[in-house]
mmCIF file of C-alpha atoms and ligand atoms in Angstrom:
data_model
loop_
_atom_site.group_PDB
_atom_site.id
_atom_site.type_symbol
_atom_site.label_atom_id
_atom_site.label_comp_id
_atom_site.label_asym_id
_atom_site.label_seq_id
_atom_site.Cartn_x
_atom_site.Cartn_y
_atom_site.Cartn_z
ATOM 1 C CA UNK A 993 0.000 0.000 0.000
ATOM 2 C CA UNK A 994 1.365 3.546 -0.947
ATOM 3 C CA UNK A 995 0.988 6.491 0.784
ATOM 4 C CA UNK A 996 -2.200 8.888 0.372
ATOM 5 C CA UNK A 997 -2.226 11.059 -2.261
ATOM 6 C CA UNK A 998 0.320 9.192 -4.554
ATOM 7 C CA UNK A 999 -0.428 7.183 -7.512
ATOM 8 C CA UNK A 1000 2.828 6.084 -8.965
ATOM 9 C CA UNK A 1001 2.826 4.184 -11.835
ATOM 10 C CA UNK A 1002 3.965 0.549 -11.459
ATOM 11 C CA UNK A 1003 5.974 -1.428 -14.186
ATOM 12 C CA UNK A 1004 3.624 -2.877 -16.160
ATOM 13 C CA UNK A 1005 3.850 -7.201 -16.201
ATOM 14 C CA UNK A 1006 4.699 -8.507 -19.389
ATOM 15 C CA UNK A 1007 3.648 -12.178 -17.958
ATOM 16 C CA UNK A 1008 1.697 -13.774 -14.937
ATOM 17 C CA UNK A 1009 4.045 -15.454 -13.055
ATOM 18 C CA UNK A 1010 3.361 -19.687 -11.414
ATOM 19 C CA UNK A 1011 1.437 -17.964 -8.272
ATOM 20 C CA UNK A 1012 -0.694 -16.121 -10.706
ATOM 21 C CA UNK A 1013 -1.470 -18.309 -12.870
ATOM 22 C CA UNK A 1014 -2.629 -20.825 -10.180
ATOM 23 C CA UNK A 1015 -4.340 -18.363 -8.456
ATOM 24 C CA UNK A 1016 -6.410 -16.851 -11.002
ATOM 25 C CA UNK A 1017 -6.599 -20.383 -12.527
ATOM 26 C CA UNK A 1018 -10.167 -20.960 -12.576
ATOM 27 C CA UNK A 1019 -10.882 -17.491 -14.772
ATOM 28 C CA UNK A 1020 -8.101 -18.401 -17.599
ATOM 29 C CA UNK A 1021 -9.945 -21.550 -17.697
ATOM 30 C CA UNK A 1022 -12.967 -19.268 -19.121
ATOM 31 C CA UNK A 1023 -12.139 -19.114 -22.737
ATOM 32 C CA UNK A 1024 -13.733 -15.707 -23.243
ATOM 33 C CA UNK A 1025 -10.978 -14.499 -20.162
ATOM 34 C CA UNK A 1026 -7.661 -17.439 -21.070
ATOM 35 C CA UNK A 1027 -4.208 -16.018 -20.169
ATOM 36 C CA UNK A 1028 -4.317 -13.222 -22.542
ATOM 37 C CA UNK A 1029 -7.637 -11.880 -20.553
ATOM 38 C CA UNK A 1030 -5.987 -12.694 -16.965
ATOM 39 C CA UNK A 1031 -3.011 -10.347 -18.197
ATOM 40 C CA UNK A 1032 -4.853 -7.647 -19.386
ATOM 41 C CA UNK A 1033 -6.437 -7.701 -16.078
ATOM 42 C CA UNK A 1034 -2.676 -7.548 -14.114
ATOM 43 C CA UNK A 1035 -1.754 -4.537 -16.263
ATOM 44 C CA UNK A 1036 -4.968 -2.472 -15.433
ATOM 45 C CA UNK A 1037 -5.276 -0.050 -13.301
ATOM 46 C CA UNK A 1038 -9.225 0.818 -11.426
ATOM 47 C CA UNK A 1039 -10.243 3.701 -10.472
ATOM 48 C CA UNK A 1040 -13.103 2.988 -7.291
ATOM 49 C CA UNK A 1041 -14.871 5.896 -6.701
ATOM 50 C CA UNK A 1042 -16.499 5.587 -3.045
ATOM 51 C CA UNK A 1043 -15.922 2.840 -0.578
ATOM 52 C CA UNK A 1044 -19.289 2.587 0.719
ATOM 53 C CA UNK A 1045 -21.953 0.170 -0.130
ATOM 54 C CA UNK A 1046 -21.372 -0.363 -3.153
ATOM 55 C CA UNK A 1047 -17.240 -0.046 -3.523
ATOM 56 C CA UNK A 1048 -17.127 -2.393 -1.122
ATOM 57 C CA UNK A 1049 -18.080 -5.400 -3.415
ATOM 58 C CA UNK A 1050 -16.447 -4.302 -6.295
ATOM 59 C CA UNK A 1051 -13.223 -3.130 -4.660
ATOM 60 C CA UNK A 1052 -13.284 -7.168 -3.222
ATOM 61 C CA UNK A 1053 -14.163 -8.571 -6.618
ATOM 62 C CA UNK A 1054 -11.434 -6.577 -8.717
ATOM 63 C CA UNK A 1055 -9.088 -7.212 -6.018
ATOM 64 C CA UNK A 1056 -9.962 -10.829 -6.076
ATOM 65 C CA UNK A 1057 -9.987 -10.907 -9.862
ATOM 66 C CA UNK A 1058 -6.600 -10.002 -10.150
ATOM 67 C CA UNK A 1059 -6.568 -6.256 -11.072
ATOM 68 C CA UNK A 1060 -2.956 -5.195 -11.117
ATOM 69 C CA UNK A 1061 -3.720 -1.888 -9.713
ATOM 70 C CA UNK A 1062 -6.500 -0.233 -7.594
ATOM 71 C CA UNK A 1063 -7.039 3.415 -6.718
ATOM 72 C CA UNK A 1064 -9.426 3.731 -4.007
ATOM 73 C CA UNK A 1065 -10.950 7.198 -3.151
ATOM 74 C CA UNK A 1066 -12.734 8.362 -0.329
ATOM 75 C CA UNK A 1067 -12.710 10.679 2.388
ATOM 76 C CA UNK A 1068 -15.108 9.921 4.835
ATOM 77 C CA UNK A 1069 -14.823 7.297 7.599
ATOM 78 C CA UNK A 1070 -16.162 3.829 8.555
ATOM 79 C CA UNK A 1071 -19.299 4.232 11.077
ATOM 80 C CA UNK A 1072 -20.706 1.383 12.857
ATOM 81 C CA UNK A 1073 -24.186 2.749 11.079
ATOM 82 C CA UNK A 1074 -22.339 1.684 7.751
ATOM 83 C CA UNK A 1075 -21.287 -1.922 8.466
ATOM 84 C CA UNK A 1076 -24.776 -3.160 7.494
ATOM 85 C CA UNK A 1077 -23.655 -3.025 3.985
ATOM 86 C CA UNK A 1078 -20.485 -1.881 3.645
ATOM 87 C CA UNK A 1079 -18.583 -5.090 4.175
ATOM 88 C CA UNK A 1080 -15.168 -4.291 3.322
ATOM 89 C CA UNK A 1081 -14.980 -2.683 6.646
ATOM 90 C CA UNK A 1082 -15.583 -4.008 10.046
ATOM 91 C CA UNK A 1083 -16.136 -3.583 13.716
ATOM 92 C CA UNK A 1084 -12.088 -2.267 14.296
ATOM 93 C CA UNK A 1085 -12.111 0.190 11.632
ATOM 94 C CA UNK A 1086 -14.373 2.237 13.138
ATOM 95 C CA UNK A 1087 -13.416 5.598 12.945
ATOM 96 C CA UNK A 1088 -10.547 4.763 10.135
ATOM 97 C CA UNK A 1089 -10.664 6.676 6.661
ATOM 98 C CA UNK A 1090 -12.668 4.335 4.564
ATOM 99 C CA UNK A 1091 -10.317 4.243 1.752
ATOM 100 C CA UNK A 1092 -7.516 3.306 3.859
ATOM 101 C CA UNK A 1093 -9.780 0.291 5.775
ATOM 102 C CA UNK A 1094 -10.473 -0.691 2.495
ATOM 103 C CA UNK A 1095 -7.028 -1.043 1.357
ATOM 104 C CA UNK A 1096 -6.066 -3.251 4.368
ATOM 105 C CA UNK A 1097 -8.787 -5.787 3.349
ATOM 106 C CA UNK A 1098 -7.813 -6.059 0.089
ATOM 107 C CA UNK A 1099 -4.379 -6.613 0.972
ATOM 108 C CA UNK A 1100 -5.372 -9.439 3.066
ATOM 109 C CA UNK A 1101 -7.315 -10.859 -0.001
ATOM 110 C CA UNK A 1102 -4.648 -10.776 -2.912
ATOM 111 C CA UNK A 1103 -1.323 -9.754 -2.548
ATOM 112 C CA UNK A 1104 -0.402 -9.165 -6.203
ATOM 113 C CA UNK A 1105 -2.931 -6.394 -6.133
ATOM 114 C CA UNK A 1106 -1.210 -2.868 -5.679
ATOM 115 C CA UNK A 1107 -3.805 -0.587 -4.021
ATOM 116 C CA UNK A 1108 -3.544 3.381 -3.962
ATOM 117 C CA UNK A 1109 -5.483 5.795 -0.806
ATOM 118 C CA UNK A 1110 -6.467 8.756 -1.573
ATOM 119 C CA UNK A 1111 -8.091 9.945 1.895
ATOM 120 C CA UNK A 1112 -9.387 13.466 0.777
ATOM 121 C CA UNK A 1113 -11.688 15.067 -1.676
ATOM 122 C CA UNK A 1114 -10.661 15.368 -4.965
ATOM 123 C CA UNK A 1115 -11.501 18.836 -6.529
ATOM 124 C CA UNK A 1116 -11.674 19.019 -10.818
ATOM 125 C CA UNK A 1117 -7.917 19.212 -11.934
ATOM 126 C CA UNK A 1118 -6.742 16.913 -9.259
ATOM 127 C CA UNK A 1119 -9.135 14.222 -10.776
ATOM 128 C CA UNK A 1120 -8.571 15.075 -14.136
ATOM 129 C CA UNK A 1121 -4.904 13.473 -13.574
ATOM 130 C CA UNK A 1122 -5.468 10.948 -11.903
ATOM 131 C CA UNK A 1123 -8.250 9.619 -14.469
ATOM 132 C CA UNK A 1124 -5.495 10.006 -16.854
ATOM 133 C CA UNK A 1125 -3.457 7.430 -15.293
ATOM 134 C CA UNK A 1126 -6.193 4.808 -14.982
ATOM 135 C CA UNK A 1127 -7.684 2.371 -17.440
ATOM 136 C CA UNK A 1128 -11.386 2.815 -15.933
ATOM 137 C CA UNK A 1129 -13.473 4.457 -13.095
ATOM 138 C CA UNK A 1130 -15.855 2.715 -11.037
ATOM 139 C CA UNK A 1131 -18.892 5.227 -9.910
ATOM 140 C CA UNK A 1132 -19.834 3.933 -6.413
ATOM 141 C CA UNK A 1133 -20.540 7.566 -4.659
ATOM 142 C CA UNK A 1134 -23.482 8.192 -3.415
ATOM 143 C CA UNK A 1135 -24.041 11.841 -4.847
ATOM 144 C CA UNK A 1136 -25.037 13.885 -7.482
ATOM 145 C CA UNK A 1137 -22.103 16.429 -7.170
ATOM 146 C CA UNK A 1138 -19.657 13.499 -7.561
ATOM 147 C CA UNK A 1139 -21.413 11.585 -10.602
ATOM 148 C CA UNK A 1140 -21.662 14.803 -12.453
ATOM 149 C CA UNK A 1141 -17.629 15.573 -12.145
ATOM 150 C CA UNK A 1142 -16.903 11.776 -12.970
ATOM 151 C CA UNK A 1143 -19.130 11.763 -16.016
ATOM 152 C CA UNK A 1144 -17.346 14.989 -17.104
ATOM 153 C CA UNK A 1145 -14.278 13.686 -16.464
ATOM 154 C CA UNK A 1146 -14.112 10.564 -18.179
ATOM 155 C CA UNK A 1147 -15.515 11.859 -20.959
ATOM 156 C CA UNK A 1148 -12.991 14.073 -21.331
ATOM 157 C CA UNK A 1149 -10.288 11.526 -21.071
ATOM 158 C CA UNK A 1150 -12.044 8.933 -23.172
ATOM 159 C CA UNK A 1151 -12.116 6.531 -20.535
ATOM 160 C CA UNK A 1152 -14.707 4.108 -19.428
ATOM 161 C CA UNK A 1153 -17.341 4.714 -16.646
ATOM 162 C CA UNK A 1154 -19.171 1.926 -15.025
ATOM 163 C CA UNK A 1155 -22.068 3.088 -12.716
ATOM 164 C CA UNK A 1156 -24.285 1.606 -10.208
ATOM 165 C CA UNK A 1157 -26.879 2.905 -8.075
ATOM 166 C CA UNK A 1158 -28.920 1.399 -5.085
ATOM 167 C CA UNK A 1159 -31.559 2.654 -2.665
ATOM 168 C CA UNK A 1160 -34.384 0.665 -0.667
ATOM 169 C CA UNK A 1161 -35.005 -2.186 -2.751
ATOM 170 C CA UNK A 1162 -33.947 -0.449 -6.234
ATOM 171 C CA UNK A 1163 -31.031 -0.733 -8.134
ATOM 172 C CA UNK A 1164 -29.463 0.673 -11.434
ATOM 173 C CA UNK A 1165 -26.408 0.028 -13.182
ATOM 174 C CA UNK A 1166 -24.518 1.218 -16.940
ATOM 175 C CA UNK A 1167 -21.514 1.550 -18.372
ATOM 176 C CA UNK A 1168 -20.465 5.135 -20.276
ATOM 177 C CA UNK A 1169 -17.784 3.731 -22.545
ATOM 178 C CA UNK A 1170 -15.857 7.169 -23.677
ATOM 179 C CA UNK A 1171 -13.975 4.893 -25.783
ATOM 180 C CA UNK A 1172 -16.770 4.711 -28.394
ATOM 181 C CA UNK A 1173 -18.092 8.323 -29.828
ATOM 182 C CA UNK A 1174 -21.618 6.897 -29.601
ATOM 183 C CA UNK A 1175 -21.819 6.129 -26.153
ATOM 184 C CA UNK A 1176 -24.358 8.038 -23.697
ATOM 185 C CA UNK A 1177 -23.146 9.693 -20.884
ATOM 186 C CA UNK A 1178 -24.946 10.606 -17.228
ATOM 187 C CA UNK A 1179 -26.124 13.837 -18.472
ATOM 188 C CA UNK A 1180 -27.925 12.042 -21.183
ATOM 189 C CA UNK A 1181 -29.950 10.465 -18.658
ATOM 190 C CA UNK A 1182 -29.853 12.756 -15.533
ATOM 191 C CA UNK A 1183 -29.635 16.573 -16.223
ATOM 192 C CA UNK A 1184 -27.919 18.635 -13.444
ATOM 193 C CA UNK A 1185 -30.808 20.381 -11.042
ATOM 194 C CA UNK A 1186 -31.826 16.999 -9.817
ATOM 195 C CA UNK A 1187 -32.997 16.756 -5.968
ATOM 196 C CA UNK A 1188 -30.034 15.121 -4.132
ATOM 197 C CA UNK A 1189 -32.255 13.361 -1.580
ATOM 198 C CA UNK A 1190 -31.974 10.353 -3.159
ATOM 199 C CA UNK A 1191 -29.349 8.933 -0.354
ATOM 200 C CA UNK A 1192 -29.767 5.405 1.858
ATOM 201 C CA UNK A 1193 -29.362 8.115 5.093
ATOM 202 C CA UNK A 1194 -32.804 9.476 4.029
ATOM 203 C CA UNK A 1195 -34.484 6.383 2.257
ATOM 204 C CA UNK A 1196 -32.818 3.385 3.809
ATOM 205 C CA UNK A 1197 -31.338 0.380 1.645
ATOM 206 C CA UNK A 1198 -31.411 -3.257 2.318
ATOM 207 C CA UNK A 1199 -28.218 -5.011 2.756
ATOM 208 C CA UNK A 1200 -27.673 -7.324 -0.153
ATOM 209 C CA UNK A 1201 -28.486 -4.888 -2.749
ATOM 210 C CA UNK A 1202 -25.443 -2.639 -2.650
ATOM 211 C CA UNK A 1203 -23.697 -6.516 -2.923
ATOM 212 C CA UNK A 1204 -25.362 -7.249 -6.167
ATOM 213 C CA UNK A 1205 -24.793 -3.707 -8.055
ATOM 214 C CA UNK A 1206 -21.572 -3.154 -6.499
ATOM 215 C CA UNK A 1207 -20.447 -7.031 -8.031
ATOM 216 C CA UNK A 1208 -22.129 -5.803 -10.905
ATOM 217 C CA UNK A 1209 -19.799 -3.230 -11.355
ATOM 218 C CA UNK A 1210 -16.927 -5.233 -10.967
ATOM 219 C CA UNK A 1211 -18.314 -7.493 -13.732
ATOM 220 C CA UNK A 1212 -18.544 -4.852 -16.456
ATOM 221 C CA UNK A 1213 -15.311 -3.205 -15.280
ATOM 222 C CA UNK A 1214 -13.529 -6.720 -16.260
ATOM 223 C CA UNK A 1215 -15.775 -7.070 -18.883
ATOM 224 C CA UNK A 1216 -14.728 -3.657 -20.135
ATOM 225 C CA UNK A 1217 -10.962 -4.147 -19.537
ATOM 226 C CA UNK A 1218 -10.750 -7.246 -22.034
ATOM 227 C CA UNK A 1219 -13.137 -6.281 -24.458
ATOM 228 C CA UNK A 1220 -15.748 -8.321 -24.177
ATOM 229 C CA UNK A 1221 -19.821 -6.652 -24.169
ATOM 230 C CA UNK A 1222 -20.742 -4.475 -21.668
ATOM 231 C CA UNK A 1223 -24.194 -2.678 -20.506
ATOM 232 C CA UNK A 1224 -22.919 0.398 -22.686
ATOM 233 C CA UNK A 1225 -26.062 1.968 -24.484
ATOM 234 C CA UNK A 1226 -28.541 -0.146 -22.094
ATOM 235 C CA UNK A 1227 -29.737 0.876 -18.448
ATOM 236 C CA UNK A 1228 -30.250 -2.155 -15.814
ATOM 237 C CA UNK A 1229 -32.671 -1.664 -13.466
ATOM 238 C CA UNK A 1230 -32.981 -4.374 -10.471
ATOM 239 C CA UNK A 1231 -35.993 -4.637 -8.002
ATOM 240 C CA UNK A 1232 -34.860 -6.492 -5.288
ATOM 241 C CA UNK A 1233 -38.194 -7.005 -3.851
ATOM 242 C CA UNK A 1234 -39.575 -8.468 -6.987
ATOM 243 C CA UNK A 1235 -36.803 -9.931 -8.064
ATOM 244 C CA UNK A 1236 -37.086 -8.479 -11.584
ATOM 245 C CA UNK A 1237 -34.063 -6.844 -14.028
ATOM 246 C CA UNK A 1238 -34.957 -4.894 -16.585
ATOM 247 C CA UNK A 1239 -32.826 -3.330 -19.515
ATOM 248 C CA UNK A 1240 -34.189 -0.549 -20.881
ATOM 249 C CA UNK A 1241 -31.884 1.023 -24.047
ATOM 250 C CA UNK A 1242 -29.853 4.533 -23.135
ATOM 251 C CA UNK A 1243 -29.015 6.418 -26.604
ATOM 252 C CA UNK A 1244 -26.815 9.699 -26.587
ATOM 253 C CA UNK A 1245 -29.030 12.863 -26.026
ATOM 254 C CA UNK A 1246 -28.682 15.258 -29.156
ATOM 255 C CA UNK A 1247 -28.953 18.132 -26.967
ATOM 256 C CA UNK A 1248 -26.318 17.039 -24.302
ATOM 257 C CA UNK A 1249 -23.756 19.506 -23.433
ATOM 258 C CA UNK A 1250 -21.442 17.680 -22.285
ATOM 259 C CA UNK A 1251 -21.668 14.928 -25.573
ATOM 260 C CA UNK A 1252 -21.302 18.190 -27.616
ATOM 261 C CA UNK A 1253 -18.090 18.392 -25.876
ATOM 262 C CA UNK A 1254 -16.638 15.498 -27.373
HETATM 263 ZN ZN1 ZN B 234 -24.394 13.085 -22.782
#
């Protein structure tokens, strides 16, 4: 683990070494994935937005899946209100900068993961760099202020956005792939001047949900890394209560200012 604030850029691996390829052994097997996916994985470098709820899971499942690199961002700190969901954290780390409790999990879970804290808020040109040193940003805040920079942000760098969503029994999740000229962005779907009530402090959330969006988001994040199909152009919305997933299709809004940007 680095120090906070830092985000150095490692040597990239040219090969997985005996460890890793036993280790991740049971994704190369997944022809789709094979070495060449496992790789690609080791040489990229996440971006995790929030370590809440939903960072949580996909912090663990990136870690776990054998990202090479993870940045984890966030400035606020574990409260025994969060560990109901938030179960990268527990009962010691109360009190401890989220991003940094974080980071001491995933150690624990894979060793050949390099993790970066950043303990404070970011503010625009301070995020603008460090977007330009990763391969993809996970959204996994929990407000409108932050989704709105992010969007901007990766759109400006071109770089893939995977977000998720999750209150009471509700769910969302997409993926803004800047790669691709045609892809949506937030402010396609949400235009700023939207009520920012919309958090689990006000409206509650049940437990499991932030685990399925968040591993959600770690799937199209690996999904996005090797190339295979993502959510891009499609919104996924989950009712937990029901049990029912629905895609609805998300197409680039003519009149968006920040796709006439591009
Ligand atoms: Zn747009």
């Amino acid at each position: 683990m680095t120090q906070p604030n830092k985000t150095p850029t490692e040597k990239t691996p040219t090969e997985l070494d005996d460890a890793q390829l036993n280790r991740f052994s049971r994704q190369i097997l997944l022809s789709d994935i094979d070495y060449a996916g496992q790789l690609k994985l080791a040489q990229s470098h996440a971006l995790v937005i929030g370590l809440g709820g939903l960072g949580s899971p996909a912090a663990l499942y990136l870690a776990a899946a054998g990202l090479g690199q993870l940045t984890l961002v966030d400035f606020d700190q574990v409260d025994d209100s969060n560990l109901q969901r938030q179960i990268i954290h527990n009962e010691q780390r109360i009190g401890q900068n989220k991003a940094e409790s974080a980071a001491h999990t995933l150690a624990q879970l894979n060793h050949f993961c390099q993790t970066h804290v950043i303990s404070h808020q970011l503010e625009n040109e301070a995020l603008d760099a460090l977007i330009q040193q990763v391969d993809i940003v996970l959204d996994c805040s929990d407000n409108f202020e932050t989704r709105y920079a992010l969007n901007q942000a990766c759109l400006k760098a071109r770089k893939p956005l995977v977000s998720g969503a999750a209150i009471r029994w509700e769910g969302q999740l997409t993926t803004y792939d800047f790669r691709h000229d045609d892809s949506p962005c937030y402010e396609c779907l949400y235009k700023p001047g939207t009520s920012n009530d919309q958090s689990c402090s006000r409206n509650g959330v049940v437990s499991p949900l932030v685990g399925m969006v968040g591993s959600m988001q770690a799937m199209e994040a690996i999904k996005a890394l090797i190339g295979l199909p993502t959510l891009v152009g499609k919104l996924l919305l989950i009712d937990g209560l029901t049990m029912q997933f629905r895609q609805f299709n998300l197409k680039q809004d003519p009149h968006c200012i920040q796709c006439q940007k591009k």
